[in-house]
Short mmCIF file of C-alpha atoms in Angstrom, two decimals:
data_model
loop_
_atom_site.label_atom_id
_atom_site.label_comp_id
_atom_site.label_asym_id
_atom_site.label_seq_id
_atom_site.Cartn_x
_atom_site.Cartn_y
_atom_site.Cartn_z
CA MET A 69 95.52 -130.00 -82.59
CA ILE A 70 93.58 -129.05 -79.56
CA ARG A 71 90.50 -130.36 -81.05
CA ALA A 72 92.23 -133.83 -81.50
CA ILE A 73 93.68 -133.81 -78.07
CA LEU A 74 90.73 -133.09 -76.08
CA PRO A 75 88.65 -136.30 -76.91
CA MET A 76 91.48 -138.41 -76.10
CA MET A 77 91.81 -136.76 -72.61
CA LEU A 78 88.16 -137.50 -72.09
CA LEU A 79 88.65 -141.12 -73.22
CA LEU A 80 91.52 -141.49 -70.76
CA ALA A 81 89.46 -139.99 -67.96
CA ALA A 82 86.32 -142.11 -68.68
CA PRO A 83 87.14 -145.53 -66.90
CA ASP A 84 87.59 -143.91 -63.51
CA ALA A 85 84.71 -141.33 -63.78
CA ILE A 86 82.18 -144.13 -64.76
CA ALA A 87 83.19 -146.31 -61.80
CA GLU A 88 82.17 -143.49 -59.52
CA THR A 89 78.76 -143.10 -58.13
CA ARG A 90 78.94 -139.61 -56.97
CA VAL A 91 77.09 -136.73 -58.87
CA PRO A 92 79.08 -134.91 -61.51
CA THR A 93 81.09 -131.93 -60.30
CA SER A 94 82.33 -130.63 -63.68
CA SER A 95 81.66 -130.24 -67.28
CA SER A 96 83.84 -133.20 -68.35
CA GLU A 97 82.09 -135.52 -65.82
CA ILE A 98 78.64 -134.40 -67.22
CA SER A 99 79.74 -135.13 -70.68
CA LEU A 100 80.15 -138.79 -69.50
CA GLY A 101 76.50 -139.17 -68.94
CA PHE A 102 73.61 -138.86 -66.29
CA ALA A 103 74.24 -142.18 -64.66
CA PRO A 104 75.81 -140.90 -61.23
CA VAL A 105 72.99 -138.45 -60.91
CA VAL A 106 70.27 -141.15 -61.42
CA LYS A 107 71.94 -143.43 -59.06
CA HIS A 108 71.80 -140.85 -56.43
CA SER A 109 68.40 -139.70 -56.87
CA ALA A 110 66.19 -142.27 -58.51
CA PRO A 111 65.62 -144.42 -55.48
CA ALA A 112 63.69 -141.36 -53.88
CA VAL A 113 61.35 -141.31 -56.89
CA VAL A 114 58.33 -143.67 -56.13
CA ASN A 115 55.36 -145.15 -58.26
CA ILE A 116 51.93 -144.41 -56.66
CA TYR A 117 48.83 -146.29 -57.13
CA ALA A 118 45.46 -144.77 -56.10
CA LYS A 119 41.93 -146.21 -56.07
CA ILE A 120 39.24 -143.49 -56.55
CA ILE A 121 35.52 -144.33 -56.03
CA THR A 122 33.11 -142.39 -57.98
CA ASN A 123 29.42 -142.05 -58.52
CA ASP A 124 28.03 -142.48 -62.06
CA GLN A 125 25.73 -139.80 -63.19
CA PRO A 126 22.19 -141.21 -63.20
CA ASN A 127 19.95 -140.91 -66.08
CA PRO A 128 17.73 -137.97 -65.76
CA PHE A 129 14.64 -139.83 -66.81
CA PHE A 130 14.74 -141.93 -63.61
CA SER A 131 14.60 -138.81 -61.39
CA ASP A 132 10.95 -138.68 -62.53
CA PRO A 133 8.51 -140.30 -60.17
CA PHE A 134 6.78 -142.36 -62.80
CA PHE A 135 9.95 -144.12 -63.94
CA GLN A 136 11.04 -144.57 -60.39
CA ASP A 137 7.79 -146.41 -59.59
CA PHE A 138 7.87 -148.31 -62.86
CA PHE A 139 11.47 -149.42 -62.89
CA GLY A 140 12.22 -149.55 -58.96
CA GLY A 141 15.74 -149.04 -58.12
CA PHE A 142 16.87 -149.60 -61.77
CA GLY A 143 18.95 -146.64 -63.20
CA ALA A 144 20.00 -145.39 -59.54
CA PRO A 145 23.64 -143.97 -59.34
CA GLN A 146 26.28 -146.69 -58.96
CA GLN A 147 29.66 -146.54 -57.51
CA ARG A 148 32.65 -146.99 -59.78
CA VAL A 149 36.24 -147.72 -58.81
CA GLN A 150 38.84 -145.81 -60.75
CA ASN A 151 42.55 -146.49 -60.67
CA SER A 152 44.97 -143.73 -60.77
CA LEU A 153 48.65 -143.99 -61.71
CA GLY A 154 51.21 -141.45 -61.00
CA SER A 155 54.54 -140.66 -59.29
CA GLY A 156 55.86 -139.19 -56.14
CA VAL A 157 59.19 -137.99 -54.49
CA ILE A 158 60.43 -138.97 -50.96
CA LEU A 159 61.06 -135.76 -49.00
CA SER A 160 62.15 -137.26 -45.85
CA ASP A 161 63.65 -140.48 -44.43
CA ASP A 162 60.56 -140.81 -42.12
CA GLY A 163 58.06 -141.22 -45.25
CA TYR A 164 56.77 -137.79 -46.22
CA VAL A 165 55.94 -137.86 -50.12
CA VAL A 166 55.12 -135.25 -52.43
CA SER A 167 52.74 -135.74 -55.60
CA ASN A 168 50.11 -134.10 -57.33
CA TYR A 169 46.54 -133.46 -55.96
CA HIS A 170 44.95 -134.79 -59.16
CA VAL A 171 46.70 -138.04 -58.71
CA VAL A 172 45.86 -138.80 -55.04
CA GLY A 173 43.47 -136.00 -53.91
CA MET A 174 40.40 -137.83 -54.03
CA ALA A 175 41.69 -141.34 -53.41
CA SER A 176 40.25 -143.76 -50.81
CA GLU A 177 43.21 -146.09 -51.00
CA ILE A 178 46.81 -145.47 -51.77
CA GLN A 179 50.00 -147.78 -52.45
CA VAL A 180 53.48 -146.26 -52.79
CA VAL A 181 56.11 -148.79 -54.22
CA THR A 182 59.65 -147.80 -54.01
CA THR A 183 62.30 -148.68 -56.59
CA ASP A 184 63.30 -151.82 -54.72
CA ARG A 185 59.82 -152.98 -54.79
CA ARG A 186 58.80 -152.30 -51.24
CA GLU A 187 55.11 -151.26 -50.91
CA TYR A 188 53.64 -148.88 -48.20
CA SER A 189 50.10 -147.91 -47.55
CA ALA A 190 49.78 -144.01 -47.62
CA SER A 191 47.32 -141.28 -46.75
CA VAL A 192 47.12 -137.50 -47.63
CA VAL A 193 48.04 -135.46 -44.82
CA LEU A 194 47.87 -132.04 -46.70
CA GLY A 195 46.26 -131.39 -50.11
CA ASP A 196 45.53 -128.54 -52.22
CA GLU A 197 43.48 -128.65 -55.41
CA GLU A 198 44.55 -125.16 -56.48
CA SER A 199 48.36 -125.64 -56.41
CA ASP A 200 47.75 -129.34 -57.44
CA ILE A 201 50.03 -130.49 -54.54
CA ALA A 202 49.51 -133.28 -52.27
CA ILE A 203 51.77 -134.43 -49.16
CA LEU A 204 51.43 -138.10 -48.21
CA ARG A 205 52.85 -139.86 -45.18
CA MET A 206 53.91 -143.49 -45.79
CA GLU A 207 52.89 -145.90 -42.88
CA ASP A 208 55.66 -147.66 -40.80
CA ALA A 209 58.35 -146.14 -42.99
CA LYS A 210 61.78 -145.35 -42.01
CA ASP A 211 65.46 -144.86 -43.14
CA LEU A 212 63.98 -144.07 -46.68
CA PRO A 213 66.12 -142.41 -49.42
CA SER A 214 65.02 -138.78 -49.93
CA LEU A 215 65.90 -135.80 -52.37
CA SER A 216 67.20 -132.56 -51.30
CA LEU A 217 65.05 -129.35 -52.04
CA ARG A 218 67.12 -126.81 -53.95
CA ASP A 219 66.15 -123.04 -53.79
CA SER A 220 64.19 -122.92 -56.84
CA ASP A 221 64.68 -119.03 -57.31
CA GLN A 222 68.12 -119.91 -58.26
CA VAL A 223 67.33 -121.98 -61.32
CA GLU A 224 68.16 -120.33 -64.60
CA VAL A 225 66.86 -121.17 -68.21
CA GLY A 226 69.17 -123.48 -70.09
CA GLU A 227 70.09 -125.46 -67.07
CA LEU A 228 70.40 -129.45 -67.80
CA VAL A 229 67.54 -131.31 -65.90
CA LEU A 230 66.27 -134.89 -65.63
CA ALA A 231 62.60 -135.82 -65.27
CA VAL A 232 62.13 -139.18 -63.35
CA GLY A 233 58.65 -140.87 -63.07
CA ASN A 234 56.47 -143.73 -64.31
CA PRO A 235 55.23 -142.80 -67.65
CA PHE A 236 52.32 -144.98 -68.97
CA GLY A 237 53.22 -147.31 -66.30
CA VAL A 238 55.89 -148.96 -67.96
CA GLY A 239 58.29 -148.54 -64.86
CA GLN A 240 60.70 -145.81 -63.66
CA THR A 241 62.06 -143.87 -66.48
CA VAL A 242 64.35 -141.08 -66.93
CA SER A 243 64.29 -138.42 -69.62
CA SER A 244 66.68 -135.33 -70.04
CA GLY A 245 66.28 -131.76 -71.23
CA ILE A 246 66.87 -128.23 -69.99
CA VAL A 247 64.78 -125.54 -68.10
CA SER A 248 63.10 -123.85 -70.97
CA GLY A 249 61.49 -120.96 -68.96
CA LEU A 250 60.69 -119.63 -65.67
CA ALA A 251 57.86 -117.72 -64.00
CA ARG A 252 55.31 -119.33 -66.27
CA SER A 253 51.89 -118.46 -64.65
CA GLY A 254 48.28 -119.73 -65.41
CA ALA A 255 46.35 -122.77 -65.58
CA ALA A 256 47.65 -126.31 -65.12
CA THR A 257 45.81 -129.65 -64.54
CA GLY A 258 42.27 -129.32 -63.81
CA LYS A 259 41.55 -126.43 -61.31
CA ALA A 260 45.28 -125.83 -60.48
CA ARG A 261 46.59 -122.31 -61.11
CA GLY A 262 49.93 -121.13 -60.02
CA TYR A 263 53.52 -120.36 -61.10
CA PHE A 264 55.64 -123.00 -62.92
CA LEU A 265 59.12 -123.87 -64.28
CA GLN A 266 59.08 -125.03 -67.84
CA THR A 267 61.09 -127.86 -69.31
CA ASP A 268 61.51 -129.68 -72.53
CA ALA A 269 62.23 -133.18 -70.69
CA ALA A 270 59.82 -135.71 -71.75
CA ILE A 271 56.87 -135.76 -69.57
CA ASN A 272 53.92 -138.13 -70.25
CA PRO A 273 50.92 -139.66 -68.32
CA GLY A 274 52.18 -141.19 -65.24
CA ASN A 275 55.09 -138.70 -64.85
CA SER A 276 52.64 -136.50 -62.88
CA GLY A 277 54.17 -136.09 -59.17
CA GLY A 278 57.71 -137.05 -60.43
CA ALA A 279 60.77 -135.24 -59.86
CA LEU A 280 62.49 -132.47 -61.88
CA ILE A 281 65.96 -132.56 -60.54
CA ASP A 282 69.36 -130.72 -61.52
CA VAL A 283 72.80 -132.28 -62.46
CA ASN A 284 73.46 -132.45 -58.74
CA GLY A 285 70.55 -134.56 -58.00
CA ASP A 286 68.62 -132.03 -56.00
CA LEU A 287 64.80 -131.55 -56.49
CA ILE A 288 63.96 -128.36 -58.18
CA GLY A 289 60.28 -129.14 -59.15
CA ILE A 290 57.50 -131.52 -59.34
CA ASN A 291 56.21 -132.47 -62.73
CA THR A 292 52.43 -131.59 -62.94
CA SER A 293 51.47 -131.19 -66.72
CA ILE A 294 52.33 -130.65 -70.19
CA LEU A 295 50.96 -128.89 -73.30
CA SER A 296 49.60 -131.40 -75.87
CA ARG A 297 46.92 -132.03 -78.18
CA SER A 298 47.74 -135.85 -78.43
CA GLY A 299 48.29 -136.62 -74.94
CA GLY A 300 51.93 -137.26 -75.22
CA SER A 301 54.99 -135.16 -74.70
CA ASN A 302 55.44 -132.28 -77.24
CA GLY A 303 58.44 -130.82 -75.25
CA ILE A 304 56.34 -128.39 -73.23
CA GLY A 305 56.12 -129.48 -69.67
CA PHE A 306 55.40 -127.81 -66.41
CA ALA A 307 57.00 -128.34 -62.78
CA ILE A 308 55.82 -126.85 -59.44
CA PRO A 309 59.02 -125.02 -57.95
CA ALA A 310 60.57 -126.67 -54.98
CA ASN A 311 60.12 -123.45 -52.83
CA LEU A 312 56.45 -123.96 -52.79
CA VAL A 313 56.87 -127.75 -52.02
CA ARG A 314 59.14 -126.88 -49.01
CA GLU A 315 56.27 -124.60 -47.39
CA PHE A 316 53.81 -127.60 -47.99
CA LEU A 317 56.03 -129.88 -46.30
CA ARG A 318 56.66 -127.48 -43.42
CA GLN A 319 52.72 -126.96 -42.85
CA ALA A 320 52.35 -130.81 -43.17
CA ARG A 321 54.76 -131.37 -40.34
CA GLU A 322 53.12 -128.82 -38.32
CA GLY A 323 49.70 -130.77 -38.68
CA ASN A 324 47.75 -128.17 -41.01
CA GLU A 325 44.73 -130.10 -42.40
CA TYR A 326 44.63 -127.66 -45.34
CA PHE A 327 47.09 -125.37 -46.94
CA VAL A 328 47.05 -121.92 -45.49
CA ARG A 329 47.79 -119.11 -47.97
CA PRO A 330 48.75 -115.54 -46.99
CA TRP A 331 45.99 -113.06 -47.83
CA ALA A 332 46.80 -109.96 -49.85
CA GLY A 333 43.59 -108.27 -49.62
CA ILE A 334 43.98 -106.68 -53.14
CA ALA A 335 42.85 -106.87 -56.53
CA GLY A 336 45.38 -106.49 -59.17
CA GLN A 337 46.08 -106.83 -62.91
CA PRO A 338 49.41 -107.33 -64.82
CA MET A 339 51.03 -104.08 -66.29
CA ASN A 340 50.67 -103.80 -70.08
CA ALA A 341 52.12 -101.17 -72.65
CA ASP A 342 48.91 -98.89 -72.29
CA ILE A 343 48.84 -98.76 -68.47
CA ALA A 344 52.59 -98.29 -68.31
CA ASP A 345 52.27 -95.37 -70.81
CA SER A 346 49.64 -93.83 -68.63
CA LEU A 347 51.76 -94.05 -65.57
CA GLY A 348 54.79 -92.56 -67.43
CA LEU A 349 56.65 -95.62 -67.19
CA VAL A 350 59.23 -96.73 -70.04
CA LEU A 351 58.67 -100.46 -69.73
CA PRO A 352 55.66 -102.42 -68.41
CA GLU A 353 56.22 -104.38 -65.24
CA GLY A 354 54.69 -105.24 -61.93
CA VAL A 355 51.16 -105.65 -60.87
CA VAL A 356 48.84 -102.75 -60.69
CA ILE A 357 46.62 -102.51 -57.47
CA SER A 358 43.12 -101.82 -58.74
CA ASP A 359 41.19 -102.49 -55.41
CA ILE A 360 42.22 -102.82 -51.76
CA HIS A 361 40.47 -103.96 -48.65
CA MET A 362 40.94 -101.55 -45.57
CA VAL A 363 42.50 -104.27 -43.36
CA SER A 364 44.70 -105.71 -46.06
CA PRO A 365 48.11 -106.23 -44.93
CA LEU A 366 49.36 -104.26 -47.86
CA ALA A 367 47.25 -101.57 -46.99
CA ARG A 368 48.48 -101.56 -43.57
CA ALA A 369 52.01 -101.24 -44.84
CA GLY A 370 51.01 -98.20 -46.86
CA PHE A 371 50.06 -99.58 -50.32
CA GLU A 372 47.06 -97.73 -52.08
CA VAL A 373 45.08 -98.25 -55.35
CA GLY A 374 47.15 -97.24 -58.21
CA ASP A 375 50.43 -98.33 -56.60
CA VAL A 376 52.54 -100.98 -58.54
CA VAL A 377 54.04 -103.95 -57.00
CA THR A 378 57.19 -104.65 -58.98
CA HIS A 379 59.24 -107.25 -56.69
CA VAL A 380 58.45 -109.38 -53.54
CA ASP A 381 61.63 -110.30 -51.76
CA GLY A 382 63.81 -108.94 -54.52
CA GLU A 383 62.12 -111.17 -57.35
CA PRO A 384 60.11 -109.49 -60.16
CA VAL A 385 56.28 -110.29 -60.10
CA ASN A 386 54.41 -109.61 -63.40
CA SER A 387 50.89 -111.14 -62.50
CA PRO A 388 48.82 -111.93 -59.43
CA SER A 389 49.76 -115.40 -59.78
CA GLU A 390 53.55 -114.82 -59.26
CA MET A 391 52.74 -112.26 -56.41
CA MET A 392 50.63 -114.92 -54.54
CA PHE A 393 53.31 -117.58 -55.18
CA ARG A 394 56.16 -115.47 -53.83
CA MET A 395 53.73 -114.73 -50.62
CA SER A 396 53.03 -118.28 -50.31
CA VAL A 397 56.73 -119.14 -50.25
CA THR A 398 57.15 -116.64 -47.36
CA GLY A 399 54.25 -118.38 -45.37
CA ILE A 400 52.14 -117.19 -42.72
CA GLY A 401 53.86 -115.31 -40.02
CA GLY A 402 56.66 -114.25 -42.26
CA VAL A 403 57.40 -110.84 -43.60
CA SER A 404 57.91 -109.96 -47.25
CA THR A 405 59.74 -107.12 -48.67
CA MET A 406 57.73 -105.62 -51.49
CA THR A 407 58.88 -103.00 -53.94
CA ARG A 408 56.34 -100.05 -54.76
CA LEU A 409 56.24 -97.82 -57.56
CA ARG A 410 54.34 -94.59 -57.11
CA ASP A 411 54.53 -91.32 -59.10
CA GLY A 412 57.87 -92.73 -60.74
CA GLU A 413 59.54 -93.32 -57.22
CA ARG A 414 60.47 -96.70 -55.85
CA GLY A 415 60.38 -97.74 -52.39
CA GLU A 416 60.57 -100.85 -50.31
CA LEU A 417 57.78 -101.77 -47.63
CA SER A 418 57.56 -104.65 -45.25
CA VAL A 419 54.26 -106.59 -45.23
CA GLU A 420 53.31 -109.19 -42.88
CA MET A 421 52.14 -112.40 -44.23
CA MET A 422 48.69 -113.33 -42.56
CA GLU A 423 45.54 -115.05 -42.93
CA ALA A 424 42.46 -113.33 -44.11
CA PRO A 425 40.73 -112.24 -40.60
CA ASP A 426 37.62 -113.79 -39.74
CA GLU A 427 36.19 -110.39 -38.31
CA PRO A 428 33.55 -109.50 -37.90
CA PRO A 429 32.54 -113.03 -37.24
CA ALA A 430 31.06 -114.88 -40.20
CA GLU A 431 28.05 -116.18 -38.12
CA ASP A 432 27.65 -119.08 -40.63
CA ILE A 433 24.54 -121.28 -40.28
CA LYS A 434 22.97 -124.24 -42.07
CA LEU A 435 19.31 -124.11 -42.55
CA ASP A 436 17.22 -127.11 -41.17
CA ASP A 437 13.94 -128.73 -42.18
CA GLN A 438 11.88 -126.20 -40.40
CA THR A 439 12.92 -123.81 -43.20
CA VAL A 440 11.77 -123.69 -46.96
CA LEU A 441 15.44 -124.48 -48.25
CA PRO A 442 16.97 -126.98 -45.87
CA GLY A 443 20.71 -127.55 -46.35
CA LEU A 444 21.38 -123.78 -47.42
CA VAL A 445 24.48 -122.55 -45.73
CA VAL A 446 25.00 -118.82 -45.54
CA ALA A 447 27.50 -116.39 -43.83
CA ARG A 448 28.31 -112.88 -43.30
CA ALA A 449 30.60 -111.48 -45.63
CA ASN A 450 34.14 -110.68 -44.15
CA PRO A 451 37.61 -110.93 -45.19
CA ALA A 452 37.95 -114.79 -44.52
CA VAL A 453 34.68 -115.43 -46.53
CA ILE A 454 35.70 -112.99 -49.27
CA SER A 455 38.95 -114.83 -49.57
CA TYR A 456 37.21 -118.58 -49.57
CA LEU A 457 34.65 -117.56 -52.02
CA GLY A 458 36.71 -115.33 -54.28
CA LEU A 459 34.18 -112.47 -53.90
CA PRO A 460 34.88 -108.86 -54.82
CA LEU A 461 36.69 -107.04 -51.99
CA SER A 462 33.80 -104.86 -51.44
CA ALA A 463 31.26 -107.59 -50.86
CA ASN A 464 28.99 -106.99 -47.76
CA GLY A 465 26.01 -108.60 -46.35
CA VAL A 466 24.92 -112.16 -46.26
CA VAL A 467 26.51 -114.59 -48.71
CA VAL A 468 25.53 -118.08 -49.82
CA VAL A 469 28.46 -120.43 -49.00
CA ASP A 470 26.55 -123.56 -50.22
CA PRO A 471 23.08 -123.48 -51.78
CA GLY A 472 22.04 -127.02 -50.69
CA PRO A 473 19.97 -129.17 -52.67
CA PHE A 474 16.57 -127.38 -52.64
CA GLY A 475 18.56 -124.06 -52.91
CA ALA A 476 20.18 -125.21 -56.09
CA ARG A 477 16.93 -126.26 -57.63
CA ALA A 478 15.57 -122.64 -56.80
CA GLY A 479 18.41 -121.20 -58.74
CA LEU A 480 20.77 -120.12 -56.01
CA GLN A 481 24.58 -120.17 -56.51
CA ARG A 482 27.71 -120.21 -54.30
CA GLY A 483 28.70 -116.64 -53.71
CA ASP A 484 25.23 -114.98 -54.36
CA ILE A 485 24.69 -112.11 -51.93
CA VAL A 486 21.14 -112.15 -50.57
CA ASP A 487 19.93 -108.66 -50.39
CA GLY A 488 16.38 -109.36 -49.38
CA ILE A 489 13.71 -112.07 -49.06
CA ASN A 490 10.04 -111.21 -49.71
CA GLY A 491 10.76 -107.49 -49.71
CA GLU A 492 12.68 -107.38 -46.49
CA ALA A 493 16.35 -106.41 -46.29
CA MET A 494 18.69 -109.14 -45.19
CA GLU A 495 21.52 -107.87 -42.64
CA THR A 496 22.33 -111.09 -40.74
CA THR A 497 22.39 -114.70 -41.20
CA GLN A 498 19.57 -114.97 -38.60
CA ASP A 499 17.35 -112.56 -40.73
CA VAL A 500 17.55 -115.33 -43.60
CA ARG A 501 16.75 -117.96 -41.23
CA GLN A 502 13.62 -116.13 -39.93
CA ALA A 503 12.43 -115.05 -43.29
CA LEU A 504 12.67 -118.40 -44.74
CA THR A 505 10.89 -119.94 -41.75
CA ARG A 506 7.62 -117.74 -42.10
CA THR A 507 6.76 -117.47 -45.52
CA GLY A 508 3.52 -117.96 -47.70
CA ARG A 509 2.87 -119.50 -50.80
CA TRP A 510 5.69 -117.67 -52.69
CA VAL A 511 9.33 -116.79 -51.86
CA GLN A 512 11.03 -114.17 -53.62
CA LEU A 513 15.03 -113.76 -53.26
CA ASP A 514 16.67 -110.56 -54.41
CA LEU A 515 20.39 -111.25 -55.02
CA GLN A 516 23.54 -109.75 -56.23
CA ARG A 517 25.59 -112.37 -58.51
CA ARG A 518 28.94 -111.29 -60.10
CA GLY A 519 28.00 -107.58 -59.69
CA GLN A 520 24.58 -107.88 -61.19
CA LYS A 521 21.26 -107.66 -59.32
CA LEU A 522 18.53 -110.37 -60.13
CA SER A 523 15.50 -111.92 -58.41
CA LEU A 524 14.35 -115.54 -58.08
CA ARG A 525 10.76 -116.16 -57.35
CA PHE A 526 9.47 -119.76 -56.83
CA ARG A 527 6.32 -121.21 -55.48
CA LEU A 528 6.17 -123.70 -52.56
#
């Protein structure tokens, strides 16, 4: 009898509920559809058209002097215009928009089109390839609809969500699904690595940078990538959590030219069953510290090699990517509470979020035409340089920041540590400049590359 009455009650309630434009507040209203949520949220999701200018790769034959003389300028690199299509989300009424870096990061011209067909020119004010996030500012924009950022740490698996974007350029489209997983860490689009929410809501090319919203119309993530062999949606999509977007927006408003991440100053690895067994743990959890820099904020707080970080600000971390995400959300100048596991005992330590210090000074220099490798950029290894180049924490000496055109031909690579030149030890960047200014017919470079020693020898 109850089964028969309930549908009748829903039908009687339906006309009034459908007429409303507010977001659903009960399960019975949600069963009527997502129309109120879409009406509330869709105007804040925009289409983005980006123009990217690239240089075609020249034919290698035309680098030969004979072919250059014979064919003249034929075969030289040509500029080509590429058009990129994606989505974005308005975060404030004065025109701040979030999208993916792979959509707009390299663009020379960006147009943002709202749902009511208004067009705005926009520019990237803060972009980060590693996180695949870009914050844009629309020109002469005001009184725009925007979405509120929800605390993405409160999102749970099984929640109903909507993905809003412009797939394949067909126009704004809404697809529904659930949150399929949390704490997905690893690679996303291109070089982007991080921590993602997983959803089965359909995400296709063109949805990148669009909104993943909950049933209240709040933004919980920015759609960024899918797992697919065909290029279409297979029900495995990933979104950047709103908490990280909030920190990007804060730094953009403060005028940062690039995204500043806190420096951990450690090397860590995920816990596995073997390591857990060796440490006498019942369950594998956390990140094991395998190396730590002497001026690391974690070292200052009391962490040591062999300690396990299990939680950051009360949230579990099981990979270095998750740990960095938690620290990035806290932001520079903040303090994170980290749970340490040592000798079977747990304790909580306060860790200051700070940039990698540029001490001792990097003393970076770019070699000029008076040297044999003009364009080579070298610097003294310090925490800032180590962090920037992704070097081992123990790196010391003079490091190659940019090999330049001639250094690259000689075999130098970014991150190489220069131990010696022509048998002389290199301790400062000025030593490198002087050694490459006074050379004979041959040059020998003694290097360290990814922990291996090697020598490069070339004739001038």
